[in-house]
Amino acid sequence: MIVKRLLILIAVLGLCFVAVPRPAFAAPAEDDGADCPIGQGTVTANSRLPDPFTRIDGTRVTSRSDWRCRRAEIKDQAERYVYGEKPARPTSVTGTVSRTGITVTVSEGGRSASFSAGVDLPSGTGPFPAVVVLGGFGADTAAIKAAGAAVISYDPLAVGREGTPRTSKQGAFYTLYGASSGTGILLAWAWGVSRIIDVLEQSGGTVLRADATGVTGCSRYGKGAFVTGAFDQRIALTMPVESGSGGTPIFRGIPGESGAQPLSSAYGEQPWLGDAFGSYTGNPAGLPIDTHSVVGMIAPRGLFIMDNPHIAWLAARSSSVAALGGAEVYRALGAGDAISYWSDVSDGTHCANRSEWRAPLQQSIQRFLGGTGSAPAVFRISSRAAGNLAEWRTWQTPTLTAGTSSPSPSVTPSASPSPGAGG
Ligand code: MCU
């Protein structure tokens, strides 16, 4: 009798696990590799894409579990050379979550700032997964809601303004970290989304789940969505749309892609990228990383990159190379199906609402935020803007062992190398 009851209990518990699927693609921490040592080395100019699998000290990763700390090195270099520093969660983050909106108040070192976001729930009973939409355009919010996720409407400009000189940046981020912070506004926007997720976590998840967050945005907000997903491992699904120069396209490809927004323009038009990137607008070969490695920072979490090949300015060809290169990281981690790419679209309008993307977008939401169905796992690269990864790499993708880490690299812990160092 007791055995029978026990069996029933086990069966019921088992069913619970089946019935309430958890997204397997998000980490519980914003920066899962915060404890990782960062290697020492010098940067050698490289006109091709640096090998994402080679550590700064020159050793190569051999197991999937090695990726965690290799990713931390890439993150460190991405901050130092490209985007600027993303500070850890400030001392105090408080706020509220309701069925219509989210408020966030952040304070650190005696400074404090607030911002808010709108919430639009789908039909049904919650708690719901949510997609943070950066900016007010270019995201198919009806499709997001129909796939069962809430839309969080986030105005990035409240956290990092546009139209300011680099020496007097404005918005909630800079209120806390100073108007002359070298961090570009893309990473300030990303920091704001991370603080929204902090508030979701504190809310107890009654309206919105904190462990099922996606992010999207188009154009400059596609740049922001890409960076946001790369720098917060709690984000289960990243969906940048037509992000252009400063977003997904490989920096090294842009000078040779006819009509693409030059790096100097992406650096100068707005303080999107970090101040340090100013030294590389004419010399992307000097960067120790490129955006294929930033794609790798998102792996193995869900990623769906959408591009428009009809407008040369948007550098879709270089973006396809980033996707193909980053997909090698996904493949090595055994998560090849978690990345999708689609630039084969008919309407040339920038940030148009496109029927082609509806199904893969919804599938991505259902898989990575809802835990049901399967990922679109599609690469539909338009022949108008098809990059060739083979032209951009000399390295091959390792077969990583599934288990334990290889001997840890010889490293000098933290404090990290001075600018100019790196692998
Ligand atoms: C693709 O994103 C930008 C682009 O980098 C800018 O040069 C252009 O002015 O605006 C695009 C955008 O955000 O359009 C809405």
XYZ file of C-alpha atoms and ligand atoms in Angstrom:
438
model
C 0.000 0.000 0.000
C 2.691 2.410 1.076
C 4.777 1.418 -1.931
C 1.798 2.057 -4.219
C 1.235 5.515 -2.699
C 4.889 6.266 -3.088
C 4.753 5.256 -6.741
C 1.734 7.494 -7.311
C 3.531 10.390 -5.632
C 6.598 9.871 -7.811
C 4.397 9.730 -10.923
C 2.592 12.965 -9.938
C 5.863 14.731 -9.244
C 7.190 13.507 -12.564
C 4.105 14.883 -14.320
C 4.633 18.243 -12.632
C 8.080 18.439 -14.136
C 6.661 17.582 -17.536
C 3.709 19.946 -17.205
C 5.710 22.980 -16.050
C 8.688 23.071 -18.380
C 11.447 25.439 -17.352
C 13.468 27.183 -20.018
C 16.767 25.353 -20.128
C 18.616 28.122 -21.859
C 18.919 30.854 -19.258
C 21.431 30.953 -16.422
C 20.338 32.036 -12.946
C 22.971 34.799 -12.866
C 23.401 37.944 -14.940
C 27.121 37.229 -15.239
C 27.677 33.559 -14.670
C 31.451 33.812 -15.146
C 32.075 36.679 -12.717
C 34.476 34.500 -10.713
C 36.532 33.423 -13.733
C 40.199 34.364 -14.027
C 41.128 36.431 -17.088
C 44.261 35.374 -18.928
C 47.197 37.550 -19.882
C 48.495 38.019 -23.389
C 49.180 40.524 -26.120
C 46.929 41.380 -29.025
C 48.276 40.592 -32.451
C 46.598 42.306 -35.364
C 44.401 39.869 -37.225
C 42.515 40.776 -40.375
C 40.385 37.646 -39.969
C 38.062 36.649 -37.158
C 39.956 35.755 -33.979
C 39.478 32.156 -32.855
C 36.740 32.190 -30.214
C 38.035 28.894 -28.812
C 41.568 30.101 -28.033
C 42.075 31.643 -24.628
C 44.043 34.830 -24.095
C 47.005 32.763 -22.861
C 47.051 30.850 -26.141
C 45.590 27.547 -24.916
C 42.452 26.175 -26.522
C 39.268 25.126 -24.790
C 38.721 21.385 -24.888
C 35.482 20.775 -23.005
C 32.057 22.347 -23.055
C 32.406 23.375 -19.441
C 35.534 25.358 -20.393
C 33.307 27.733 -22.356
C 31.994 29.386 -19.198
C 35.338 30.975 -18.357
C 36.391 31.478 -21.981
C 33.186 33.452 -22.388
C 34.197 35.571 -19.396
C 37.397 36.505 -21.231
C 35.445 37.505 -24.320
C 33.073 39.531 -22.168
C 35.983 41.327 -20.557
C 37.464 42.200 -23.952
C 34.072 43.178 -25.360
C 33.727 45.670 -22.517
C 37.245 46.938 -22.730
C 37.516 47.375 -26.487
C 33.993 47.766 -27.798
C 31.134 48.623 -25.484
C 32.618 49.942 -22.232
C 32.136 48.477 -18.800
C 28.820 47.106 -17.578
C 28.819 47.584 -13.827
C 27.401 44.823 -11.645
C 23.981 45.242 -10.088
C 23.987 48.477 -8.049
C 23.707 48.405 -4.254
C 19.979 48.972 -4.342
C 17.438 48.014 -6.999
C 13.788 48.278 -6.057
C 10.580 48.518 -8.015
C 7.132 47.261 -8.773
C 5.531 44.958 -11.320
C 1.867 45.276 -12.200
C -0.293 44.032 -15.059
C 0.319 47.315 -16.864
C 3.762 48.487 -15.905
C 7.114 48.115 -14.189
C 8.957 50.746 -12.163
C 12.650 50.577 -11.357
C 14.635 52.632 -8.832
C 18.378 52.172 -8.666
C 20.850 53.691 -6.235
C 24.539 53.488 -5.610
C 27.063 55.691 -3.857
C 24.428 58.203 -2.798
C 23.074 58.679 -6.326
C 19.737 57.408 -7.407
C 17.601 57.257 -10.564
C 14.312 55.795 -11.703
C 12.757 54.640 -14.938
C 9.711 52.648 -15.943
C 8.412 50.317 -18.650
C 4.978 49.368 -19.945
C 3.509 45.870 -19.691
C 1.037 44.403 -22.166
C -0.156 40.921 -21.197
C -1.275 38.229 -23.619
C -4.568 36.455 -23.081
C -4.712 33.597 -20.618
C -3.635 33.261 -17.045
C -0.134 34.095 -15.929
C 2.487 34.217 -14.797
C 3.733 34.898 -18.317
C 7.105 34.883 -19.980
C 7.977 38.308 -21.374
C 9.850 39.901 -24.228
C 11.436 43.272 -23.550
C 10.972 45.432 -26.650
C 13.547 48.196 -26.922
C 12.144 51.325 -28.562
C 8.708 51.605 -29.999
C 9.037 50.161 -33.496
C 10.019 47.199 -35.630
C 8.936 44.442 -33.256
C 5.937 42.271 -34.091
C 4.257 42.733 -30.716
C 1.046 41.049 -31.888
C 3.037 37.930 -32.808
C 4.870 38.009 -29.478
C 1.610 38.120 -27.540
C -0.034 35.500 -29.729
C 2.899 33.219 -28.873
C 1.993 33.593 -25.204
C 4.525 36.176 -24.014
C 3.907 39.581 -22.498
C 5.456 42.651 -24.092
C 7.548 44.892 -21.858
C 7.868 48.248 -23.635
C 11.167 49.757 -22.598
C 12.364 53.195 -23.614
C 16.151 52.855 -23.660
C 16.598 56.612 -24.033
C 15.549 57.124 -20.408
C 18.603 55.101 -19.381
C 21.060 56.285 -22.050
C 20.123 59.364 -24.067
C 21.017 59.950 -27.675
C 22.237 63.294 -28.981
C 24.728 63.938 -26.207
C 28.468 64.368 -26.563
C 30.570 61.528 -25.133
C 31.780 63.822 -22.372
C 28.311 64.519 -21.010
C 26.258 61.393 -21.415
C 22.823 61.421 -19.850
C 20.125 59.059 -18.611
C 19.644 56.880 -15.521
C 22.842 54.915 -16.130
C 24.984 58.041 -16.253
C 23.242 59.569 -13.255
C 24.708 56.658 -11.308
C 28.030 56.171 -13.058
C 28.880 59.677 -14.229
C 28.335 61.711 -17.395
C 31.849 60.999 -18.611
C 31.620 57.220 -18.149
C 33.323 55.503 -21.089
C 30.452 53.047 -21.375
C 28.451 53.516 -24.553
C 24.703 53.831 -24.485
C 24.098 50.331 -25.941
C 25.516 48.807 -22.782
C 23.697 51.410 -20.670
C 20.462 50.244 -22.312
C 21.466 46.633 -21.596
C 22.139 47.513 -17.956
C 18.618 48.972 -17.742
C 17.080 45.707 -18.970
C 19.127 43.821 -16.377
C 17.683 46.058 -13.672
C 14.162 45.329 -14.982
C 14.961 41.623 -14.615
C 16.191 42.290 -11.048
C 12.786 43.784 -10.276
C 10.988 40.857 -11.937
C 13.003 38.507 -9.724
C 12.065 40.436 -6.592
C 8.397 40.533 -7.576
C 7.945 36.851 -6.876
C 6.888 36.120 -10.434
C 3.143 36.440 -9.953
C 2.501 38.483 -13.109
C 5.669 37.932 -15.138
C 8.127 35.082 -14.792
C 11.675 36.225 -14.081
C 13.238 33.119 -15.601
C 11.702 33.465 -19.054
C 12.756 36.811 -20.470
C 13.496 37.608 -24.101
C 14.685 40.805 -25.746
C 14.183 42.367 -29.161
C 14.367 45.667 -31.002
C 15.004 46.981 -34.506
C 17.782 49.105 -35.975
C 19.588 51.067 -33.239
C 17.417 49.121 -30.828
C 18.483 45.933 -32.613
C 22.055 46.883 -31.709
C 20.797 47.333 -28.151
C 18.896 44.019 -28.114
C 22.011 42.164 -29.284
C 24.222 43.684 -26.601
C 21.521 43.204 -23.943
C 21.255 39.477 -24.652
C 25.027 39.052 -24.739
C 25.591 40.686 -21.354
C 22.849 39.135 -19.233
C 22.784 35.369 -19.074
C 19.350 35.415 -17.459
C 17.968 36.328 -20.888
C 16.735 33.147 -22.533
C 16.057 34.561 -26.003
C 17.711 37.384 -27.958
C 16.178 38.651 -31.196
C 18.002 41.583 -32.842
C 16.357 42.987 -35.966
C 18.210 44.859 -38.759
C 20.826 46.053 -36.283
C 23.484 47.254 -38.726
C 26.943 48.577 -37.949
C 27.606 48.515 -34.189
C 25.127 45.633 -33.896
C 25.561 42.093 -35.191
C 27.740 42.677 -38.324
C 31.402 41.759 -37.935
C 33.445 44.950 -37.544
C 36.135 43.552 -39.808
C 33.659 43.034 -42.655
C 32.169 46.521 -42.681
C 34.967 48.430 -44.461
C 34.740 45.979 -47.372
C 30.959 45.808 -47.563
C 29.859 48.326 -50.148
C 27.450 50.941 -48.771
C 27.574 49.647 -45.189
C 27.534 52.247 -42.405
C 31.223 52.885 -41.724
C 32.575 52.108 -38.267
C 33.501 55.770 -37.811
C 29.879 56.686 -38.513
C 28.491 54.086 -36.099
C 30.911 55.414 -33.502
C 30.197 59.052 -34.234
C 26.476 59.188 -35.006
C 25.555 58.461 -31.390
C 27.582 57.358 -28.366
C 26.322 53.809 -28.965
C 29.686 52.105 -28.621
C 32.118 52.669 -25.782
C 34.653 55.485 -25.949
C 37.485 52.938 -26.310
C 36.149 51.815 -29.671
C 37.251 55.185 -31.064
C 40.771 53.780 -31.454
C 39.526 50.958 -33.678
C 37.149 52.570 -36.173
C 39.983 52.623 -38.713
C 41.610 49.461 -37.454
C 39.142 46.679 -36.663
C 41.947 44.148 -37.229
C 43.428 45.406 -33.963
C 40.421 44.225 -31.946
C 40.988 40.970 -30.031
C 37.374 39.930 -30.673
C 34.640 40.508 -33.204
C 30.875 40.168 -33.098
C 30.950 36.437 -33.894
C 32.402 36.078 -30.389
C 29.665 38.310 -28.974
C 27.216 35.878 -30.620
C 29.213 33.195 -28.797
C 28.568 35.018 -25.503
C 24.869 34.336 -26.065
C 25.396 30.605 -26.690
C 23.805 28.244 -25.770
C 20.813 30.515 -25.122
C 18.188 31.173 -27.784
C 19.166 33.609 -30.536
C 17.281 34.651 -33.661
C 19.025 37.273 -35.799
C 16.902 39.033 -38.424
C 18.382 41.132 -41.221
C 17.314 43.213 -44.196
C 19.558 42.671 -47.249
C 17.851 45.372 -49.357
C 19.508 48.329 -47.616
C 23.290 48.310 -47.996
C 23.715 50.592 -44.947
C 22.540 47.722 -42.713
C 25.568 45.528 -43.502
C 23.571 42.299 -43.718
C 26.451 40.446 -45.351
C 28.776 41.126 -42.425
C 25.965 40.202 -40.065
C 25.568 36.817 -41.749
C 29.277 36.157 -41.144
C 28.829 36.958 -37.445
C 25.922 34.519 -37.287
C 27.834 31.792 -39.113
C 30.940 32.317 -36.992
C 28.983 32.454 -33.737
C 27.042 29.359 -34.780
C 30.332 27.466 -34.524
C 30.307 28.156 -30.785
C 26.726 26.938 -30.556
C 27.682 23.814 -32.505
C 30.691 23.114 -30.300
C 28.457 23.402 -27.228
C 25.994 20.938 -28.715
C 23.350 23.648 -29.094
C 23.452 24.180 -32.853
C 19.681 24.405 -33.021
C 19.459 27.352 -30.601
C 20.689 29.911 -33.142
C 18.684 31.009 -36.170
C 19.334 33.602 -38.848
C 17.016 35.020 -41.504
C 17.717 37.705 -44.088
C 15.727 36.282 -46.988
C 12.878 38.823 -46.878
C 10.929 40.477 -49.669
C 9.969 43.885 -48.287
C 12.920 46.272 -48.353
C 11.399 48.711 -45.855
C 13.536 49.178 -42.755
C 11.935 47.684 -39.638
C 8.862 46.512 -41.548
C 6.454 44.038 -40.022
C 7.386 40.893 -41.962
C 5.245 37.816 -42.405
C 8.385 35.710 -43.118
C 9.605 36.098 -39.546
C 6.325 35.431 -37.785
C 6.586 31.631 -37.553
C 10.266 31.413 -36.520
C 9.738 34.264 -34.033
C 6.815 32.511 -32.412
C 8.579 29.160 -32.436
C 11.557 30.772 -30.721
C 9.332 32.287 -28.028
C 7.517 29.025 -27.460
C 10.727 27.024 -27.261
C 13.017 29.298 -25.281
C 10.524 31.200 -23.121
C 7.659 28.712 -22.915
C 9.657 25.502 -22.968
C 7.467 23.887 -25.626
C 7.992 22.765 -29.209
C 11.272 22.966 -31.005
C 13.527 25.810 -32.080
C 13.252 27.045 -35.683
C 16.924 26.108 -36.213
C 16.957 27.876 -39.556
C 19.609 29.751 -41.528
C 17.958 31.558 -44.443
C 20.607 33.840 -45.827
C 19.577 36.052 -48.743
C 21.779 35.687 -51.815
C 21.867 39.504 -51.865
C 23.996 39.554 -48.728
C 25.548 36.155 -48.185
C 28.827 36.159 -46.307
C 31.316 33.332 -46.522
C 32.749 32.289 -43.155
C 35.581 30.350 -44.815
C 37.025 33.656 -46.045
C 37.071 34.978 -42.514
C 38.624 32.250 -40.429
C 41.744 30.186 -40.222
C 40.637 28.205 -37.149
C 38.537 25.098 -37.105
C 35.810 24.275 -34.636
C 36.973 21.875 -31.936
C 35.039 18.835 -30.854
C 34.539 19.665 -27.217
C 34.180 16.916 -24.663
C 30.889 17.042 -22.827
C 32.330 16.653 -19.350
C 34.776 18.306 -17.031
C 37.040 21.260 -17.714
C 40.498 20.891 -19.127
C 43.266 21.972 -16.738
C 42.628 25.615 -16.009
C 44.796 28.021 -17.993
C 47.739 29.653 -16.290
C 46.314 32.971 -15.279
C 46.788 35.958 -13.113
C 43.456 36.375 -11.393
C 41.190 39.291 -12.155
C 42.514 42.895 -12.033
C 42.682 42.140 -15.793
C 45.298 43.227 -18.292
C 45.788 46.828 -19.258
C 44.285 48.034 -22.555
C 46.326 46.664 -25.363
C 46.542 43.253 -23.769
C 44.306 40.420 -24.781
C 44.254 37.392 -27.030
C 20.547 50.544 -38.206
O 20.464 51.466 -37.140
C 20.538 52.850 -37.334
C 21.746 53.249 -38.153
O 22.920 52.776 -37.535
C 21.778 54.761 -38.293
O 22.860 55.164 -39.092
C 20.507 55.295 -38.861
O 20.551 56.669 -38.794
O 19.440 54.853 -38.077
C 19.269 53.466 -37.942
C 18.054 53.370 -37.084
O 18.135 53.250 -35.884
O 16.892 53.554 -37.728
C 15.714 53.586 -37.004
